[in-house]
Coordinates of C-alpha atoms and ligand atoms in Angstrom, one line a residue:
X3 CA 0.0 0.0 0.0
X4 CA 1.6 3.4 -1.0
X5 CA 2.5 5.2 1.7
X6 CA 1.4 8.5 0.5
X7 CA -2.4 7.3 1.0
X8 CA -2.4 8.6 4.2
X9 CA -2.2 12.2 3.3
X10 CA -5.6 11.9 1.6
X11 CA -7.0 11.2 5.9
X12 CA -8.7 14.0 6.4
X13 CA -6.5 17.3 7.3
X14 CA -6.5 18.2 10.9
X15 CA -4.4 21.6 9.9
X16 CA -6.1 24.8 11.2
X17 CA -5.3 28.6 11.3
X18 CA -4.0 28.9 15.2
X19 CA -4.3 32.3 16.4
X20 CA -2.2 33.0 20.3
X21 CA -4.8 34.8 21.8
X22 CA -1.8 35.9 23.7
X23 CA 0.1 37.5 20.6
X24 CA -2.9 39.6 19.3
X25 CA -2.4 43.0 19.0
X26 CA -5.8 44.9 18.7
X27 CA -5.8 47.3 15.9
X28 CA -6.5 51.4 18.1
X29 CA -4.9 49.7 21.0
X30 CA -6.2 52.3 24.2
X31 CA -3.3 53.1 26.7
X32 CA -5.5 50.3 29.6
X33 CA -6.1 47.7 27.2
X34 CA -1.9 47.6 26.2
X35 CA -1.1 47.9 29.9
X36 CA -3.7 45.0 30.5
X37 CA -1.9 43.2 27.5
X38 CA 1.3 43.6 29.0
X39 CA 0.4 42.5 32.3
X40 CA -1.5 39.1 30.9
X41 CA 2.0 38.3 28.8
X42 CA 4.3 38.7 31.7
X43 CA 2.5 36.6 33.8
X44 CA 2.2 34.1 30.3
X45 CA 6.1 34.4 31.1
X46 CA 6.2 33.9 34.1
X47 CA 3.8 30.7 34.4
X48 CA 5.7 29.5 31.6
X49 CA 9.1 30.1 33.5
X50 CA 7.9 28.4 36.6
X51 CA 6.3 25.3 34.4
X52 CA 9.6 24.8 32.3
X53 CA 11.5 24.9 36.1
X54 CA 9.0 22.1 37.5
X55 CA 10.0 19.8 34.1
X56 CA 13.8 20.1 34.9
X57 CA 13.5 19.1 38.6
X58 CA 10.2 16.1 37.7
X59 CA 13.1 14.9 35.2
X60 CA 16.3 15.0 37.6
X61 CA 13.8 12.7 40.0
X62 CA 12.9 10.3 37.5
X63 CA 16.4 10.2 36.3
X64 CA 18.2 9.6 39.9
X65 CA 15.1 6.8 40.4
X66 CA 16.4 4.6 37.6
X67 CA 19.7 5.1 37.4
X68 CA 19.6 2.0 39.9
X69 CA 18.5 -0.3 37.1
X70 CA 15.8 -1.3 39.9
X71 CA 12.5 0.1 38.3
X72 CA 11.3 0.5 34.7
X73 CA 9.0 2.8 33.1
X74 CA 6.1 1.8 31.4
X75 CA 3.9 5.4 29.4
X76 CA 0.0 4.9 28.5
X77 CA 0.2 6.8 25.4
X78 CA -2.7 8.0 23.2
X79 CA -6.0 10.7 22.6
X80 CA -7.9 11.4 25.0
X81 CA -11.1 8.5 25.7
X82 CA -8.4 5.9 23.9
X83 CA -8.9 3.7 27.0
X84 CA -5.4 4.5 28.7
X85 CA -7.0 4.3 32.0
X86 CA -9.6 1.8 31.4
X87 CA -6.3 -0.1 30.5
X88 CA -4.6 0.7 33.9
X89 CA -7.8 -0.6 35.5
X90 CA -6.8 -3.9 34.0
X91 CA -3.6 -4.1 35.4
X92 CA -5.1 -3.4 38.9
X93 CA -7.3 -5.8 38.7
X94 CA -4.8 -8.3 38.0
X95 CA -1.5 -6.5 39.9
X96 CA -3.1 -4.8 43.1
X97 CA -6.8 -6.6 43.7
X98 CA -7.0 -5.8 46.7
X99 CA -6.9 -1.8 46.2
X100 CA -9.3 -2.6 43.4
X101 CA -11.3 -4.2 45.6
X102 CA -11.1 -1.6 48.3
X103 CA -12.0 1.5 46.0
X104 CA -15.7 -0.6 44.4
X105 CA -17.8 1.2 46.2
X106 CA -16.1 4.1 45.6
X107 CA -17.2 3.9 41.9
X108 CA -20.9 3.9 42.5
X109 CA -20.5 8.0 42.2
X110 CA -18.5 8.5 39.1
X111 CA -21.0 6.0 37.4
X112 CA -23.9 7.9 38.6
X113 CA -22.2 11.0 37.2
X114 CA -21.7 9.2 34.0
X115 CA -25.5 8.5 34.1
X116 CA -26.4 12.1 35.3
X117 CA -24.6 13.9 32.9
X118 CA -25.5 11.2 29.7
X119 CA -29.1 12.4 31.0
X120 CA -28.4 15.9 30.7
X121 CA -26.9 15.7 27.1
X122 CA -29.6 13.2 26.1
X123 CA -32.1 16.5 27.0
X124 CA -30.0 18.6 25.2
X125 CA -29.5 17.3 22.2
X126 CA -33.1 16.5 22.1
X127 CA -34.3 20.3 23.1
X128 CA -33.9 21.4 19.7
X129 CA -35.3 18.5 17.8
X130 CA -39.3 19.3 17.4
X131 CA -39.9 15.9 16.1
X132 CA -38.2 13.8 19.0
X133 CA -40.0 15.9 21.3
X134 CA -42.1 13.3 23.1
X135 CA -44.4 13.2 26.4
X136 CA -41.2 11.7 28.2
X137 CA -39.0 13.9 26.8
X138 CA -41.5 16.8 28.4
X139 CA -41.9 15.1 31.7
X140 CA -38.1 14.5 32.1
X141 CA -37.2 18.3 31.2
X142 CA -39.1 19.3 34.2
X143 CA -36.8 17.1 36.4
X144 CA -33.6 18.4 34.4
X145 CA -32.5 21.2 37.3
X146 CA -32.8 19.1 39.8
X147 CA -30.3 16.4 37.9
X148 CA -28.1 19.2 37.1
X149 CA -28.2 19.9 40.9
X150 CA -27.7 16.7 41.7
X151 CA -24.9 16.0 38.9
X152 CA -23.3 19.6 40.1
X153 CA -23.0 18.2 44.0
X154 CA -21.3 14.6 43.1
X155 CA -19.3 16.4 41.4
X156 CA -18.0 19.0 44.1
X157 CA -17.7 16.2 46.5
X158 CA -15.8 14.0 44.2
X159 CA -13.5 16.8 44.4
X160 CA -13.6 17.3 48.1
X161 CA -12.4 14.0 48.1
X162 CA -9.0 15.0 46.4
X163 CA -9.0 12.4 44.0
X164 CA -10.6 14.5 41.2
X165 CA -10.4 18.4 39.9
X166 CA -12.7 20.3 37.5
X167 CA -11.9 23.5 35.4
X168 CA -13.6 26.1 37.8
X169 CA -15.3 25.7 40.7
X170 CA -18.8 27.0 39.6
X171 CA -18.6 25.0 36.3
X172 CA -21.6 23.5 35.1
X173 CA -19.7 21.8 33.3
X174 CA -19.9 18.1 35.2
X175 CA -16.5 16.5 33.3
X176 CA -13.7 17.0 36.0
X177 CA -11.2 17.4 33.8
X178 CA -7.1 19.1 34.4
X179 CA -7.2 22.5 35.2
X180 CA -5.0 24.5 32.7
X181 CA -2.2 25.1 35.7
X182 CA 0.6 23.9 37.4
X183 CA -1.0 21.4 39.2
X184 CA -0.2 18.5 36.9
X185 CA 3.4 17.9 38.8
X186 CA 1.9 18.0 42.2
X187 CA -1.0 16.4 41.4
X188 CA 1.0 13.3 39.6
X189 CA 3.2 13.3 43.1
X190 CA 0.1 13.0 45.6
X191 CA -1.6 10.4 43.9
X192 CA -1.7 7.4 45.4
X193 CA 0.0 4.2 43.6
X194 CA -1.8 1.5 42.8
X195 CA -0.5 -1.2 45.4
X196 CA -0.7 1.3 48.4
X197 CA -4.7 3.2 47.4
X198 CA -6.9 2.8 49.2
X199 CA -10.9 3.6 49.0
X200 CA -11.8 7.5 48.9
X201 CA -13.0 9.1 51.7
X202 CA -16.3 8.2 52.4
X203 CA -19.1 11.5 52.2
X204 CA -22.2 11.3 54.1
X205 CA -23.4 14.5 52.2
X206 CA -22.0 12.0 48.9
X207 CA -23.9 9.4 50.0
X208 CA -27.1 11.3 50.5
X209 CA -27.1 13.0 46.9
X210 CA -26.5 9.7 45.4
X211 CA -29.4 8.5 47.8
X212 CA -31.8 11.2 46.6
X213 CA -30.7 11.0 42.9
X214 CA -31.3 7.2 42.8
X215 CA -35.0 8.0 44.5
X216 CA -36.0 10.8 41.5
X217 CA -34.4 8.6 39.0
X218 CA -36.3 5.6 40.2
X219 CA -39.6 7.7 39.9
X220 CA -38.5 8.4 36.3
X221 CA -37.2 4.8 35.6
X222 CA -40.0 4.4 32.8
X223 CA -39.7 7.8 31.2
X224 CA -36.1 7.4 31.3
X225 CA -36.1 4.0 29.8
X226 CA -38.8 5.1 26.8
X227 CA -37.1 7.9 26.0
X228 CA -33.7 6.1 25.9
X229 CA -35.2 3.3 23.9
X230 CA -37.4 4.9 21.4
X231 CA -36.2 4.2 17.9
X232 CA -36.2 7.4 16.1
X233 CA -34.2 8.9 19.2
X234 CA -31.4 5.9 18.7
X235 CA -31.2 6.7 15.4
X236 CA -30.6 10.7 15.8
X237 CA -27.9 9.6 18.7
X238 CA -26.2 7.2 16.5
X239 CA -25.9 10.1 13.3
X240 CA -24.7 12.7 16.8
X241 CA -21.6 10.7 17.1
X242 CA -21.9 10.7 20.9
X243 CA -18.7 9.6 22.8
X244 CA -18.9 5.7 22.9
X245 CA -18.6 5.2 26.6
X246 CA -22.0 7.2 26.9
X247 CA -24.9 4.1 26.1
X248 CA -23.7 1.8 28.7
X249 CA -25.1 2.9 31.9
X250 CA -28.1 4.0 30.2
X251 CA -28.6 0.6 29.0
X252 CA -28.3 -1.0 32.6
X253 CA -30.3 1.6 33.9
X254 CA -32.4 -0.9 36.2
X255 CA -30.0 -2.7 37.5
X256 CA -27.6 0.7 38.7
X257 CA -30.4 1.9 40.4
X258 CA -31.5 -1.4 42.6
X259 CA -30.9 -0.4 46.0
X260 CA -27.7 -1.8 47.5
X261 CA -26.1 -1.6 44.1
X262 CA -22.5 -2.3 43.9
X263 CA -20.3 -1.6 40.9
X264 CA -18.9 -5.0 39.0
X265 CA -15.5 -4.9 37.4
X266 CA -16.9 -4.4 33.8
X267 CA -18.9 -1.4 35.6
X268 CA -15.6 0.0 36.6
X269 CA -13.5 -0.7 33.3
X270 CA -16.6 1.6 31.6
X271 CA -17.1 4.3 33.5
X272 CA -16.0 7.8 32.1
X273 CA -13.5 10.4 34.6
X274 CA -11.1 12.3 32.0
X275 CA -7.5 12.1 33.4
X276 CA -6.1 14.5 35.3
X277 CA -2.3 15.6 34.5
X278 CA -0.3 12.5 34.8
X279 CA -1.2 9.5 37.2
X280 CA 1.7 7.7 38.4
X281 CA 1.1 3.9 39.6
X282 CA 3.4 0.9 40.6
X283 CA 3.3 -2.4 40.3
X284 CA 5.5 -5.2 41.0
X285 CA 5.3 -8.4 38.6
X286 CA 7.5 -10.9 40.3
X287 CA 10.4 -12.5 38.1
X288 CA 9.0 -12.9 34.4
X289 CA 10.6 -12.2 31.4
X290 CA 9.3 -9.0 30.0
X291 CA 10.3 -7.1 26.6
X292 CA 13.7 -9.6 26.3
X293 CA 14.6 -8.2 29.6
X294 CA 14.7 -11.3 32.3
X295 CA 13.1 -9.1 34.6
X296 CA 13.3 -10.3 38.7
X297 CA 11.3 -8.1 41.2
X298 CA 12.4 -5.5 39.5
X299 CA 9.0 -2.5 40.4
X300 CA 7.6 -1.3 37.3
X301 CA 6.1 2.5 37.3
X302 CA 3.0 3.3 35.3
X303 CA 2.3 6.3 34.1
X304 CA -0.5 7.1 32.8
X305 CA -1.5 10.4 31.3
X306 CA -3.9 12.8 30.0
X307 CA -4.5 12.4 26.1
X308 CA -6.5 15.9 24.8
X309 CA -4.1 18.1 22.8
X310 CA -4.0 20.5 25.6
X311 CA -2.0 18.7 27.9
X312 CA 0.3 16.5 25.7
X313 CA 3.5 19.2 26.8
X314 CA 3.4 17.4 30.0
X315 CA 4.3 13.7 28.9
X316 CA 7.9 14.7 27.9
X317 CA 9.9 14.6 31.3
X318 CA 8.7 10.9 31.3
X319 CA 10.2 10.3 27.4
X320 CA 14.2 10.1 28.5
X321 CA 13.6 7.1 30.7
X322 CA 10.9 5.4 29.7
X323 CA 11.1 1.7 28.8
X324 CA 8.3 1.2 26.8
X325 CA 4.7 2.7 25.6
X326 CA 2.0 1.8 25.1
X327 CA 0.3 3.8 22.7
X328 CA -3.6 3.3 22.1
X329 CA -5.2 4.0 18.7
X330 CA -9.1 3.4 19.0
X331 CA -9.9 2.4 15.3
X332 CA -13.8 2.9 16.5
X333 CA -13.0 6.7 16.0
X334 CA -12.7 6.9 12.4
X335 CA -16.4 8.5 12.4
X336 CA -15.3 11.1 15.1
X337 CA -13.7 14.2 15.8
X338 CA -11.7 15.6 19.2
X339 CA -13.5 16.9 21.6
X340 CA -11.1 19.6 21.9
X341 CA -11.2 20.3 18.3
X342 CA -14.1 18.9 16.2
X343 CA -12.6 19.8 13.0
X344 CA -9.9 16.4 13.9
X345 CA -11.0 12.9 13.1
X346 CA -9.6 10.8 16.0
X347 CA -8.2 8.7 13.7
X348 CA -6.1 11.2 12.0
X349 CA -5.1 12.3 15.2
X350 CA -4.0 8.7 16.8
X351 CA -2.0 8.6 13.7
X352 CA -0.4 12.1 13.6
X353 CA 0.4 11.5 17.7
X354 CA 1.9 8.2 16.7
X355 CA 4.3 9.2 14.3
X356 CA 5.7 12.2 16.7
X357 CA 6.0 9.5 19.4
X358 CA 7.8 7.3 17.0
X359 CA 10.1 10.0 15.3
X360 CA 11.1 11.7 18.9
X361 CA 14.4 11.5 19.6
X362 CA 14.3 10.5 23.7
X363 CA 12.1 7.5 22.5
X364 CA 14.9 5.7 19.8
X365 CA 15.3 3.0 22.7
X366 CA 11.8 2.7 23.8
X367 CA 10.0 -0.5 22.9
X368 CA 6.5 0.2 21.3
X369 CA 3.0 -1.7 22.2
X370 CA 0.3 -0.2 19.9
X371 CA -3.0 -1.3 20.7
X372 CA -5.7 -0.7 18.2
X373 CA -8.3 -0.3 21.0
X374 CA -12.2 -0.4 21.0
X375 CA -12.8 -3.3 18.5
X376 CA -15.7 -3.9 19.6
X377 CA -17.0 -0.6 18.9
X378 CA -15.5 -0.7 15.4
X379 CA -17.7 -4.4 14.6
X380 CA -20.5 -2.8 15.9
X381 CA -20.4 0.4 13.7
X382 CA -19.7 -1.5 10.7
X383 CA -22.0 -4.5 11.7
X384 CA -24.6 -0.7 11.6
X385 CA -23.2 -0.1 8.2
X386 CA -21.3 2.9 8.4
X387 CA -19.0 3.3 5.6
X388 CA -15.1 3.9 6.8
X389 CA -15.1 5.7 3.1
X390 CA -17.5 8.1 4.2
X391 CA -14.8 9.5 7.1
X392 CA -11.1 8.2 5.2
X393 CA -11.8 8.8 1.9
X394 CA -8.5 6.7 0.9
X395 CA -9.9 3.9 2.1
X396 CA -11.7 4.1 -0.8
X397 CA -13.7 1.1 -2.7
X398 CA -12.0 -1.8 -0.3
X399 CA -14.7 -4.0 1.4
X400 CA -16.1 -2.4 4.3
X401 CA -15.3 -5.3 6.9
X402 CA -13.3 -5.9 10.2
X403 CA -10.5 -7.5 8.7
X404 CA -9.6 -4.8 6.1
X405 CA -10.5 -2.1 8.3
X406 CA -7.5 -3.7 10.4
X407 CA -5.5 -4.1 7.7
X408 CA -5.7 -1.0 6.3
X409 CA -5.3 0.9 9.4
X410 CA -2.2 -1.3 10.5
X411 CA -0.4 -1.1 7.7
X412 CA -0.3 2.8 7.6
X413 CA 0.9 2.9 11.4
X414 CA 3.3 -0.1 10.6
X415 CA 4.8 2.3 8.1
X416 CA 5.0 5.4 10.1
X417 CA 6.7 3.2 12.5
X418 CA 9.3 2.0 10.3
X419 CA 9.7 4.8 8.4
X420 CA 11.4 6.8 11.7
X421 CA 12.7 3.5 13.3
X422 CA 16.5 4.1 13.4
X423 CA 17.6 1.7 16.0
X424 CA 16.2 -1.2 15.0
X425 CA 13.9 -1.4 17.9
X426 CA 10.4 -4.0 17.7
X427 CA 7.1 -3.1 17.4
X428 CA 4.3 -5.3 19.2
X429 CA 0.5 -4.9 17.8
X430 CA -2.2 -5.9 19.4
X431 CA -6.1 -5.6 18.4
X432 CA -7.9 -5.0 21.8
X433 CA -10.9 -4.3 23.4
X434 CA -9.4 -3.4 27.0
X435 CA -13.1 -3.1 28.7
X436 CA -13.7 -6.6 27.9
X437 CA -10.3 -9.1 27.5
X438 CA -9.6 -9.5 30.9
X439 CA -6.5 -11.6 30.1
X440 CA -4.8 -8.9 28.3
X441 CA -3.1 -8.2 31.2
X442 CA -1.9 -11.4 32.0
X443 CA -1.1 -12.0 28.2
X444 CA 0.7 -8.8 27.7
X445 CA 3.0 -9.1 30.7
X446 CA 4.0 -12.9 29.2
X447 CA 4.1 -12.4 25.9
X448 CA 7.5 -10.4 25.1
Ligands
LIG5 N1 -16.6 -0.5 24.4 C1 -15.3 -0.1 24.7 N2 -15.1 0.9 25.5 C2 -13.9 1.2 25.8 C3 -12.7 0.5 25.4 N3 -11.6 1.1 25.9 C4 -12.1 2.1 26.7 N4 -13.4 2.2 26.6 C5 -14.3 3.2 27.3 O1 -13.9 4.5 26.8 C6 -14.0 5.5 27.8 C7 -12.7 6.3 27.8 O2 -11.7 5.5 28.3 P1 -10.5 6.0 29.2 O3 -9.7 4.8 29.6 O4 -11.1 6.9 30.3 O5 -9.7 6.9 28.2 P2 -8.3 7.7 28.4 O6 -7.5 7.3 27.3 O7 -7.8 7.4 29.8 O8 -8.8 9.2 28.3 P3 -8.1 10.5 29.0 O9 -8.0 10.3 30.4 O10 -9.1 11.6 28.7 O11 -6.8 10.8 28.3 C8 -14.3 4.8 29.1 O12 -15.7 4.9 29.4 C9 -14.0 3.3 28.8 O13 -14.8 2.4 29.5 C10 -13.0 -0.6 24.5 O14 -12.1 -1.3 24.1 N5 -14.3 -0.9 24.2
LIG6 MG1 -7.5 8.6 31.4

């Protein structure tokens, strides 16, 4: 396959203006002083980030330099399933934390419910046709959901395990606040064999109590609404996030009193990372990228994927010793978040080949996963046409295998194509919510 087929992906290239650099023409004497002021303290916030790098990479440097602990990245876009990934590895590496923090989950899946609810209405508001009896009875009930969504929120950051953008946001995503606080959070969170559950909130546990009774009043509405056919087909043409159906679908059951998460609960619930997670596992004596490796603690990092907060994977590049990069294929009918002129696959791909041309990662070993198979046979088992999204893909049959093929073969090239040293490339076609061996197989595979 010719390699310059990829440039016919769609273009993710768009004018970028600094808001920063802006120079308003008749510039008054206040607003250039204002100017000023905002790019010194650009400068300065800059100055004191680039500072935080050198001293995160002199720790991580003096740390290995013992040959007694390897570093292992979770590379890729943001909803790739880095985390949902790392969830694996606890679940087979540190049980009993995973164990311990169950419970702990039952609020970040109502959030996921709460705020699927609030999108559903949304998206609906505008849609005269879709607007049904159910639809009407459950936009009377919407404040009080936002209120509800708004107070797991807060006390999911009370808890300290979570930040949001402001603190008033209605926004109900916690998601990295655009500050320092990537470094310090990465150092306070807790690793994976030491966690423990998060602080139990009676004022938590009562909002969840009261949203579960409301909800429960609603159950039939809800469930109508959700299953109504004309309103699954506008969804499905929306190109909501994939992660969004689940909890809507197992309504009933979340909301059965005494209801406690299940693993494949806690693999699909949605919290965007924060910054950079840092976790650590020991895998015993195994022998692990042709490195006979003998209690030797492994360090998992496992970071933030929207464009805005890829500058902060870099201090962890010089020492890493191996990525794993996640490429959903399912994406190839959706665009960032962060910038919905992107399709996500064009995006996993242009991410991949920085990772595999930059020059601190010539000795890292490579895992790509192409992740969220099973979202990619359902979409096609739907019909949609990878053509309609990647025009190069052009007149090939529309199936699983050459959608794999295809895809591969272009990231396969990249990878060569900048591979200097000589150094492997391992591929893997995954669905990390549901192969719950892929942790086991991965760590005894190399
Ligand atoms: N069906 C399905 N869902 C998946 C798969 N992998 C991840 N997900 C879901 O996709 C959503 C996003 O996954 P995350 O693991 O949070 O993504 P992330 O890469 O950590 O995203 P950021 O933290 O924003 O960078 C979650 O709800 C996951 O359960 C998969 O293979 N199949
Ligand atoms: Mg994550």
């Amino acid at each position: 396959m010719a390699r310059t087929e990829v440039a016919t992906l769609p273009t993710t290239s768009v004018p970028f203006l600094d808001a920063t650099l802006y120079i308003p023409p008749n510039e008054t004497p206040e607003q250039r002083s204002a100017r000023l002021k905002a790019e010194e303290q650009a400068k300065h916030a800059s100055d004191e980030i680039d500072a935080l790098l050198n001293l995160e990479r002199a720790r991580i440097k003096a740390e290995t330099s013992t040959g007694r602990k390897h570093t292992l990245l979770l590379l890729g876009q943001s909803e790739s399933g880095k985390t949902t990934l790392l969830k694996q590895f606890q679940m087979m590496h540190a049980p009993k934390t995973f164990n311990d923090q169950r419970a702990s989950w039952k609020a970040v899946i109502y959030l996921n419910v709460l705020n699927t609810l609030r999108t559903l209405l949304i998206s609906l508001r505008d849609e005269p046709t879709l607007r049904s009896p159910e639809f009407e009875s459950l936009l009377e009930i919407s404040s009080q959901l936002a209120t509800f969504e708004d107070t797991v929120a807060a006390k999911l950051v009370e808890s300290g395990q979570f930040e949001r953008p402001q603190p008033n946001s209605t926004k109900v995503y916690m998601r990295k606040r655009p500050s320092l606080d990537f470094l310090k959070f990465r150092r306070s969170s807790s690793s994976s064999t030491e966690g423990s559950a998060w602080p139990a909130s009676p004022e938590l546990d009562s909002c969840l109590e009261t949203a579960n009774q409301v909800l429960t009043a609603h159950l039939a509405e809800i469930k109508r609404l959700w299953e109504d056919p004309m309103v699954r087909s506008y969804l499905t043409g929306q190109h909501q996030e994939d992660w969004r159906s689940f909890f809507l679908n197992d309504i009933d059951r979340i909301l059965v009193p005494g209801y406690m998460p299940t693993d494949s609960d806690i693999l699909r619930c949605r919290i965007a990372t924060i910054g950079i997670t840092e976790h650590k596992f020991n895998l015993g004596s195994r022998s692990l990228f042709r490195k006979n490796v003998d209690n030797v603690e492994w360090t998992m990092y496992d970071v933030a994927g929207s464009r805005g907060q890829r500058h902060a994977w870099a201090p962890y590049f010089e020492d890493a010793t191996a990525i794993i990069f996640m490429a959903p294929l399912s994406g190839f009918d959706q665009y960032l978040n962060e910038d919905m002129t992107v399709n996500r696959v064009q995006d996993s791909y242009e991410l991949f080949t920085k990772i595999c041309r930059n020059r601190l990662l010539q000795k890292t070993e490579i895992v790509l996963f192409f992740n969220k198979m099973d979202i990619l046979q359902e979409k096609l088992n739907f019909g949609k046409q990878i053509s309609d999204y990647v025009p190069s893909y052009g007149s090939r049959p529309n199936d699983l295998e050459n959608a794999k093929k295809y895809f591969c073969s272009h990231f396969e090239q990249t990878f060569h194509a900048h591979n200097k040293t000589g150094r492997s490339l391992y591929v893997h076609f995954t669905s990390v919510v549901v192969s719950l061996s892929l942790c086991m197989f991965l760590m005894n595979s190399y």
